Coordinates of C-alpha atoms in Angstrom, one line a residue:
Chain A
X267 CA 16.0 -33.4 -7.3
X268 CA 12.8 -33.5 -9.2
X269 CA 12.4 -31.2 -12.2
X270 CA 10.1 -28.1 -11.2
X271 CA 6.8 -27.6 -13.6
X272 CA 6.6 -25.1 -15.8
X273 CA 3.7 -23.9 -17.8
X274 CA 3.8 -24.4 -21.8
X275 CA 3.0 -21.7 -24.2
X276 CA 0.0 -23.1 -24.7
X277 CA -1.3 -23.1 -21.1
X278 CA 0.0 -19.2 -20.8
X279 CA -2.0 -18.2 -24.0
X280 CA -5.0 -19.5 -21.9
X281 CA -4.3 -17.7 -19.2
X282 CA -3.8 -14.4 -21.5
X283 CA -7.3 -15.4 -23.2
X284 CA -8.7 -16.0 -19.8
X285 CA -7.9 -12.7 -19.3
X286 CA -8.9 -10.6 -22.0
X287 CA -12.4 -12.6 -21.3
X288 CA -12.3 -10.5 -18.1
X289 CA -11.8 -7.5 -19.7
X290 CA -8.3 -6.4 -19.2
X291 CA -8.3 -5.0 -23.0
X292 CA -4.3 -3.3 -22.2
X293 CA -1.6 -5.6 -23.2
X294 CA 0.7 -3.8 -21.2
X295 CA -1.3 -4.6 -18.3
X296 CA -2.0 -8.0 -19.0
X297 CA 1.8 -8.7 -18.8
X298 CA 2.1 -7.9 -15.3
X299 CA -1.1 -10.2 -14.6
X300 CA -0.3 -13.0 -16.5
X301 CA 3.2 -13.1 -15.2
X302 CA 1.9 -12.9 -11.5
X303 CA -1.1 -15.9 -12.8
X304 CA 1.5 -18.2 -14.4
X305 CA 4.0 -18.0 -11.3
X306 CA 1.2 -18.7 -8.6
X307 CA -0.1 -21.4 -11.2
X308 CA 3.1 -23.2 -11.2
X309 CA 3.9 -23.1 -7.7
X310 CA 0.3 -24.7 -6.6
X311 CA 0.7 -27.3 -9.2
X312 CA 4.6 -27.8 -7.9
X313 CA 2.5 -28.5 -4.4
X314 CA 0.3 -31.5 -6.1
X315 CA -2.6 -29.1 -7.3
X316 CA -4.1 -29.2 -10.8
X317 CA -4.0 -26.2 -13.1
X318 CA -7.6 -26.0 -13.5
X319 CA -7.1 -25.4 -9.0
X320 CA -4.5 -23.6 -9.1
X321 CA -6.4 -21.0 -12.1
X322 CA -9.6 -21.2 -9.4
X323 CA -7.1 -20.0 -6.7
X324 CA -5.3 -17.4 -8.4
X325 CA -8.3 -16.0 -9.8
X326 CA -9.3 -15.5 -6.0
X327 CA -5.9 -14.2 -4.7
X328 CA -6.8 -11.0 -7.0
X329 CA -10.5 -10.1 -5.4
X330 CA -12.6 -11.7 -7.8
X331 CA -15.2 -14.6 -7.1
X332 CA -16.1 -18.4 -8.3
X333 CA -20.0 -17.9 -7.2
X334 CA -22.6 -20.9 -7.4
X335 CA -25.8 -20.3 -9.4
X336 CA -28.6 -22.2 -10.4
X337 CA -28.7 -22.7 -14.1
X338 CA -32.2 -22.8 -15.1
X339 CA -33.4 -25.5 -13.4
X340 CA -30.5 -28.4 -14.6
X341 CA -27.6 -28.1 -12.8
X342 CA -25.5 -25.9 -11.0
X343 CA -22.9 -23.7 -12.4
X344 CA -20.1 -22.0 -11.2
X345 CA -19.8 -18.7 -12.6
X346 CA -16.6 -16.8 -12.5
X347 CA -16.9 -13.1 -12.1
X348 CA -13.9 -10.4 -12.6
X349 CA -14.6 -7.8 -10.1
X350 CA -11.2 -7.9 -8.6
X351 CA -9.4 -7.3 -12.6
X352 CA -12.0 -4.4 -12.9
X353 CA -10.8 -2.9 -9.6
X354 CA -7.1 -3.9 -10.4
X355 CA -7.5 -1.7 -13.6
X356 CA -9.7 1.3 -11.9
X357 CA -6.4 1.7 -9.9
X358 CA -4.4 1.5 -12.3
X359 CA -6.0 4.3 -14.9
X360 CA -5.7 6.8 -11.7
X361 CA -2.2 6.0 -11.3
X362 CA -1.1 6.1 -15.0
X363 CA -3.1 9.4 -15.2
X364 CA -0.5 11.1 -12.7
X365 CA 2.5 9.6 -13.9
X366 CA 1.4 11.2 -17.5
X367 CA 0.2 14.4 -15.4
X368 CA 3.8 14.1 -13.6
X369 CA 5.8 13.6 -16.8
X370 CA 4.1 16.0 -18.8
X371 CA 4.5 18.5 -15.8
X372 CA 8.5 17.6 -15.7
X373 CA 8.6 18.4 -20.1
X374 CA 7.0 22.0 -19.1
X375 CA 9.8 22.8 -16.4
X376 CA 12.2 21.5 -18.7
X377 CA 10.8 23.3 -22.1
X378 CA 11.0 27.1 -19.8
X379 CA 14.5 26.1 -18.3
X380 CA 16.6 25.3 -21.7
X381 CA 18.1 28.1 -23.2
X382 CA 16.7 26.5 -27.0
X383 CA 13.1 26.3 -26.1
X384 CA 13.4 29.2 -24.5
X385 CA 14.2 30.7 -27.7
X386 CA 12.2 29.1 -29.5
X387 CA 9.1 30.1 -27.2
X388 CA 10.1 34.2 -27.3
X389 CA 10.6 33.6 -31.3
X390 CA 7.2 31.9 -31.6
X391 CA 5.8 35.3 -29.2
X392 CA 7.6 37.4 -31.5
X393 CA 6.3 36.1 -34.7
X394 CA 2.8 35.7 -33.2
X395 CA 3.0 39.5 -31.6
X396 CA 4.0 41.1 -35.5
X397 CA 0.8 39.0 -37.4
X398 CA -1.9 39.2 -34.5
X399 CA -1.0 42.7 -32.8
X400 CA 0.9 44.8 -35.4
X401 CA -0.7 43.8 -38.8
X402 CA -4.1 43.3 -40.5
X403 CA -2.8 41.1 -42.9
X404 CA -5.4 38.2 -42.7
X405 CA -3.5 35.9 -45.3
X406 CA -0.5 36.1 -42.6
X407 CA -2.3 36.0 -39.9
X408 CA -4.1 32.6 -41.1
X409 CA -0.9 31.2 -42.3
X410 CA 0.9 31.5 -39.2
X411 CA -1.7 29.8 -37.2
X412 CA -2.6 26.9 -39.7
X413 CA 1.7 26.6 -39.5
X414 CA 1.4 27.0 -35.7
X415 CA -1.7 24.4 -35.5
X416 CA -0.2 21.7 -37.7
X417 CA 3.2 21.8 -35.8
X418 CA 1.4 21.0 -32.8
X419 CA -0.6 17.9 -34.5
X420 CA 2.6 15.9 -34.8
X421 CA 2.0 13.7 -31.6
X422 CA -1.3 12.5 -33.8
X423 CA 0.5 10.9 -36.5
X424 CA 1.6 7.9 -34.1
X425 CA -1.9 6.8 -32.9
X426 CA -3.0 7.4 -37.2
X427 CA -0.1 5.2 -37.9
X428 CA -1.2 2.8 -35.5
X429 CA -4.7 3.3 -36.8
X430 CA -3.5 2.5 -40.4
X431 CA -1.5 -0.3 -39.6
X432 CA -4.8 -2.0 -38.3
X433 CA -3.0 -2.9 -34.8
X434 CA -6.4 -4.0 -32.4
X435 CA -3.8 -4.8 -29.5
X436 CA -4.8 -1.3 -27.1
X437 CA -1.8 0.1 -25.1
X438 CA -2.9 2.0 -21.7
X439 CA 0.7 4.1 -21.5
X440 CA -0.3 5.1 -24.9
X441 CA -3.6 6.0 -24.8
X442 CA -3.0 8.4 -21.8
X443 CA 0.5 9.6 -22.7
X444 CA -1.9 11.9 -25.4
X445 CA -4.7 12.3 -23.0
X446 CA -3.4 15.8 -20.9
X447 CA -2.4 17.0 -25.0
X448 CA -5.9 16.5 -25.9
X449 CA -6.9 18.6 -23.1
X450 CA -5.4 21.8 -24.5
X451 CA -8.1 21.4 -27.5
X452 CA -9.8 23.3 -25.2
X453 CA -8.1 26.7 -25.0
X454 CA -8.9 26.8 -28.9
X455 CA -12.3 26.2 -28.0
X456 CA -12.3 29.1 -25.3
X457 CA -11.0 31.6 -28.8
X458 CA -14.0 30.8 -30.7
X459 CA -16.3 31.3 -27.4
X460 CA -14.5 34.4 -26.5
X461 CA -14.6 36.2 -30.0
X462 CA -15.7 39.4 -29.5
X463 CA -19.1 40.2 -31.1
X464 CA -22.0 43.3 -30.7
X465 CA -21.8 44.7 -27.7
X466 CA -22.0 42.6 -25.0
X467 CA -19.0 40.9 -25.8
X468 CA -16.9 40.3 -22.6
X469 CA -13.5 41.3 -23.6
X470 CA -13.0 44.0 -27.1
X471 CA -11.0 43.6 -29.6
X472 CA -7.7 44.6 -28.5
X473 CA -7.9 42.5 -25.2
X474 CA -9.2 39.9 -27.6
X475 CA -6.5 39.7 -29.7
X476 CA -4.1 39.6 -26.3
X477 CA -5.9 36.8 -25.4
X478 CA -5.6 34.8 -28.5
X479 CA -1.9 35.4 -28.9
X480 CA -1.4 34.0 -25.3
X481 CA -4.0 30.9 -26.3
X482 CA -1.9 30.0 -29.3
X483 CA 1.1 30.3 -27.2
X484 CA 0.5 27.8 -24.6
X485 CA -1.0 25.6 -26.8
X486 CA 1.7 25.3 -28.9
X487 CA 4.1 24.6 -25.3
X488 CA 1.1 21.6 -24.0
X489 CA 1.5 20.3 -27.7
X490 CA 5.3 20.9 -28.1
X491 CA 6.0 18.9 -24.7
X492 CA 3.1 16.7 -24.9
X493 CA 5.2 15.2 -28.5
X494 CA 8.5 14.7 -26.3
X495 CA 6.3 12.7 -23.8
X496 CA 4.5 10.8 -26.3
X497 CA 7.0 10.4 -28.7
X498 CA 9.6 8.3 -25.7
X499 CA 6.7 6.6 -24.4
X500 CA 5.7 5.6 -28.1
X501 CA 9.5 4.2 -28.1
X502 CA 10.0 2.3 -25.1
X503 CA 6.1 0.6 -25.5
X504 CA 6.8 -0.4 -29.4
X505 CA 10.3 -2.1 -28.8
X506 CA 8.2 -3.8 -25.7
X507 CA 5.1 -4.9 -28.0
X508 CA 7.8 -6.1 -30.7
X509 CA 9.3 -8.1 -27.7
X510 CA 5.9 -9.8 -26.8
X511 CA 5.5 -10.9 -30.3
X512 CA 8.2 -12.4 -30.5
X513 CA 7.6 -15.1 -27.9
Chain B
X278 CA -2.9 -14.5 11.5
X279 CA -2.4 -11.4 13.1
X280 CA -4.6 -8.5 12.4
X281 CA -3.9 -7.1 8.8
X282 CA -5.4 -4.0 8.8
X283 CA -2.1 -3.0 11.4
X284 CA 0.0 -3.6 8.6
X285 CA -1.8 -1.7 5.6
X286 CA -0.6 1.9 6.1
X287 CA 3.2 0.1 6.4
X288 CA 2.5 -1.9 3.0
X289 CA 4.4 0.8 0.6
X290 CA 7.4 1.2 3.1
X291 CA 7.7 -2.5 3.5
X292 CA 8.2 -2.7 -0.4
X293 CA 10.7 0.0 -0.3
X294 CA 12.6 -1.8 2.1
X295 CA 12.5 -4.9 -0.2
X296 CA 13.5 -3.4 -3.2
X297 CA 16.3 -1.8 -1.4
X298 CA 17.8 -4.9 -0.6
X299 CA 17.1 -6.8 -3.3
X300 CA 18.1 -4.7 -6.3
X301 CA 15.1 -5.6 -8.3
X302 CA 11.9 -8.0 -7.6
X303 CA 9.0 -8.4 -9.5
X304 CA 5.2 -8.8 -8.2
X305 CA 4.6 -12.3 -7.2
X306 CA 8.5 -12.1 -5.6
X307 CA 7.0 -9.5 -3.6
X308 CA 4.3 -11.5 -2.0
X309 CA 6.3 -14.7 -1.8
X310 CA 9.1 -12.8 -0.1
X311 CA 7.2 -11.3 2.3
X312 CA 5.3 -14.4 3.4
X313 CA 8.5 -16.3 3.7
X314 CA 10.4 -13.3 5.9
X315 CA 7.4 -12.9 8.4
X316 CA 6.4 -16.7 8.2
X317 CA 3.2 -16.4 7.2
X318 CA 2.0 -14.1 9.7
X319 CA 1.4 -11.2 6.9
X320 CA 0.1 -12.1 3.7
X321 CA 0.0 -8.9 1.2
X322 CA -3.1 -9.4 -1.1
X323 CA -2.7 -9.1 -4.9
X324 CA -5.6 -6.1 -4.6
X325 CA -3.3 -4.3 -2.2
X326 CA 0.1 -4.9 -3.7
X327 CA -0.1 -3.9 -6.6
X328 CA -1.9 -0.5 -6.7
X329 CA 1.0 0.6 -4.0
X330 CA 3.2 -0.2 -6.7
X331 CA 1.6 1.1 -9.4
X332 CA 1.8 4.5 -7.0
X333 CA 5.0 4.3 -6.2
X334 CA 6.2 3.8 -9.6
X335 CA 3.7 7.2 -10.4
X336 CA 5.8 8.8 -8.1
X337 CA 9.0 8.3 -9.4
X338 CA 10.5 6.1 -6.8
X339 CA 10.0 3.0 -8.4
X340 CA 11.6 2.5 -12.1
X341 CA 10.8 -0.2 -14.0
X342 CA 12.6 -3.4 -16.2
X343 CA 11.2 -5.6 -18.7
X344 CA 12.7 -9.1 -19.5
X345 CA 12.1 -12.5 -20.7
X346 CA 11.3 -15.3 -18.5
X347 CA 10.3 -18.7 -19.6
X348 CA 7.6 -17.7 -22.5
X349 CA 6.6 -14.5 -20.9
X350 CA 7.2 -11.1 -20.1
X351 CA 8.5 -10.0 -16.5
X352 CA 8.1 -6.4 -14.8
X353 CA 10.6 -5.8 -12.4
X354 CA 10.7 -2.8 -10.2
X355 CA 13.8 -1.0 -8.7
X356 CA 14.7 2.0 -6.5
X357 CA 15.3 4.8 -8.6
X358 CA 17.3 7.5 -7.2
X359 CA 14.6 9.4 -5.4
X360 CA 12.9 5.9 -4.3
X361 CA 16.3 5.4 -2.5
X362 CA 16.0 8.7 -0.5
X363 CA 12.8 8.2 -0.1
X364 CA 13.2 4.5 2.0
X365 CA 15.8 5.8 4.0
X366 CA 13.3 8.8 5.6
X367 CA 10.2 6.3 5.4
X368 CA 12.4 4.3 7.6
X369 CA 13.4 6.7 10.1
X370 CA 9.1 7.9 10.0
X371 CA 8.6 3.9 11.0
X372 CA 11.0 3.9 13.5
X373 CA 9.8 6.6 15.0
X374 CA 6.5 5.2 14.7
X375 CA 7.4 2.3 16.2
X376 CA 9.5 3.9 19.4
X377 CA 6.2 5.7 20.1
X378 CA 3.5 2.7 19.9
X379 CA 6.1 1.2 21.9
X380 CA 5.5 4.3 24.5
X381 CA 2.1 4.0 24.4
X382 CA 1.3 0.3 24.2
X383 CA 4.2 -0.5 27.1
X384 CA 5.2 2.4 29.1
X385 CA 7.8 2.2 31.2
X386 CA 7.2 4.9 34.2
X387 CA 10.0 6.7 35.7
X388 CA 10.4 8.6 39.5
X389 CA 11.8 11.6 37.5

């Protein structure tokens, strides 16, 4: 039986340069792609096609187009566009953005169904009601929510240490596992907009400082499951990245 | 070739019913598979196969498994719990689907 072809490293790396060239910047996309690529490559050139061919055809099979242009006034040129990789990764951002919007959702359920966050949540309320609410004590009060706020930052530390470590390779689990955390920014934003000043202020002091208490709260709970979220997706994509560097 | 566009409201239920009898494929397996089974006749695009994964995986019904195949990575996808449910009543939904188009396309009329 005659030996099937296979593609060498060297032929793959093309295809993953080929790649990035069209702008698929996620590794953890590109995967997927140049797996699919390299299999259709190899069986065209199993049925007596060349790998330049068989590249031209699967570069087709995925929407995009070889289009004929005339090169200014020489020769004609064939110029390969990537419509179809740009569609393939449009898709592909929407779907990742619910499974993060899904899996952050399931962390919430879970964080007001266990007895220990549930704890911890009421112990957080408690603490917040005594320095906001009860006392005037603005030393407390800052020190509670500088402890609250920096608690909350952990999930930041992985994409710093990323940072640091000077890794250029971009991760699209990654970069929206922290995207629905970023998102609760926003309710500190709403305290400074909300603070309560003359006398067209829309809420007064007392409401205000409901308000805030309730704020700092639920960011804490977007922050505190957003970590769990980030932290197993920072995991399972690292051992995976480790994997794909040692090819 | 028979008219695709029939088939493209089928295309995520037709990957369910893969996966569930074949443990775990990955995407070109897919296309291949379904080429070979229908001989030709349907042809699932790369553009179309792969967002219905990608959505089904959102979902929870697909899980997924990385390995090593000859100097690359490979993503397979498998039912997950749910995904298994979920073939089994998107099953019944095309059957049903079917038994009616069947109604409508070739009725057979009764005296009753």
């Amino acid at each position: 039986m005659k030996k099937k072809i296979k593609l060498t490293k060297e032929q793959i790396t093309y295809i993953d340069d080929y790649l990035k060239h069209h702008k698929v910047k996620y590794w953890d996309v590109r995967i997927e792609l140049l797996d699919h690529i390299v299999s259709d490559v190899e069986d065209r050139m199993n049925k007596k096609m060349s790998f330049d061919d068989a590249l031209i055809e699967a570069h087709k099979s995925f929407g995009n187009s070889m289009k004929m242009f005339w090169n200014s006034g020489i020769e004609y040129s064939i110029f390969a566009n990537g419509h179809g990789y740009k569609d393939f990764l449009i898709e592909k951002r929407k779907q990742i953005n619910r499974k993060y919007r899904k899996l952050l959702n399931e962390e919430l359920k879970n964080f007001f169904t266990s007895i220990n966050t549930l704890f911890l949540f009421f112990f957080l309320a408690l603490i917040l009601y005594f320095t906001i609410i009860f006392n005037d004590n603005k030393v407390l009060q800052i020190t509670v929510l500088v402890g609250v706020f920096l608690y909350s930052m952990r999930v930041y530390l992985f994409p710093l240490r990323h940072w640091i470590q000077k890794k250029k390779e971009k991760s699209i689990n990654l970069e929206f596992a922290v995207n629905y955390i970023l998102l609760s920014m926003l309710l500190l934003n709403f305290l400074s907009l909300l603070k309560p000043e003359g006398d067209s202020s829309l809420l007064n002091l007392q409401q205000y400082h409901w308000f805030f208490l309730v704020s700092v709260l639920f960011f804490f709970v977007i922050n505190y499951c957003g970590y769990v979220v980030y932290k197993r997706t920072y995991k399972y994509y690292s051992n995976l990245y480790n994997k794909l560097e040692n090819i | 070739m028979g008219n695709q566009k029939l088939y493209k409201g089928s295309l995520q239920t037709i990957i369910l019913k893969l996966l569930a009898q074949n443990d775990k494929m990955y995407g070109y397996e897919i296309t291949q598979k379904v080429k070979e089974l229908t001989k030709g006749e349907l042809k699932i695009t790369e553009g179309a196969l792969y967002p219905a994964l990608h959505k089904l995986e959102a979902d929870g019904l697909l899980d997924v498994e990385v390995a090593k195949v000859d100097n690359r990575l490979r993503k397979y996808y498998k039912l997950t719990e749910n995904g298994t449910k979920e073939t089994v009543s998107r099953l019944a939904e095309m059957e049903e689907f079917l038994r009616t188009m069947q109604t409508l396309v070739n009725p057979k009329f009764s005296l009753e």
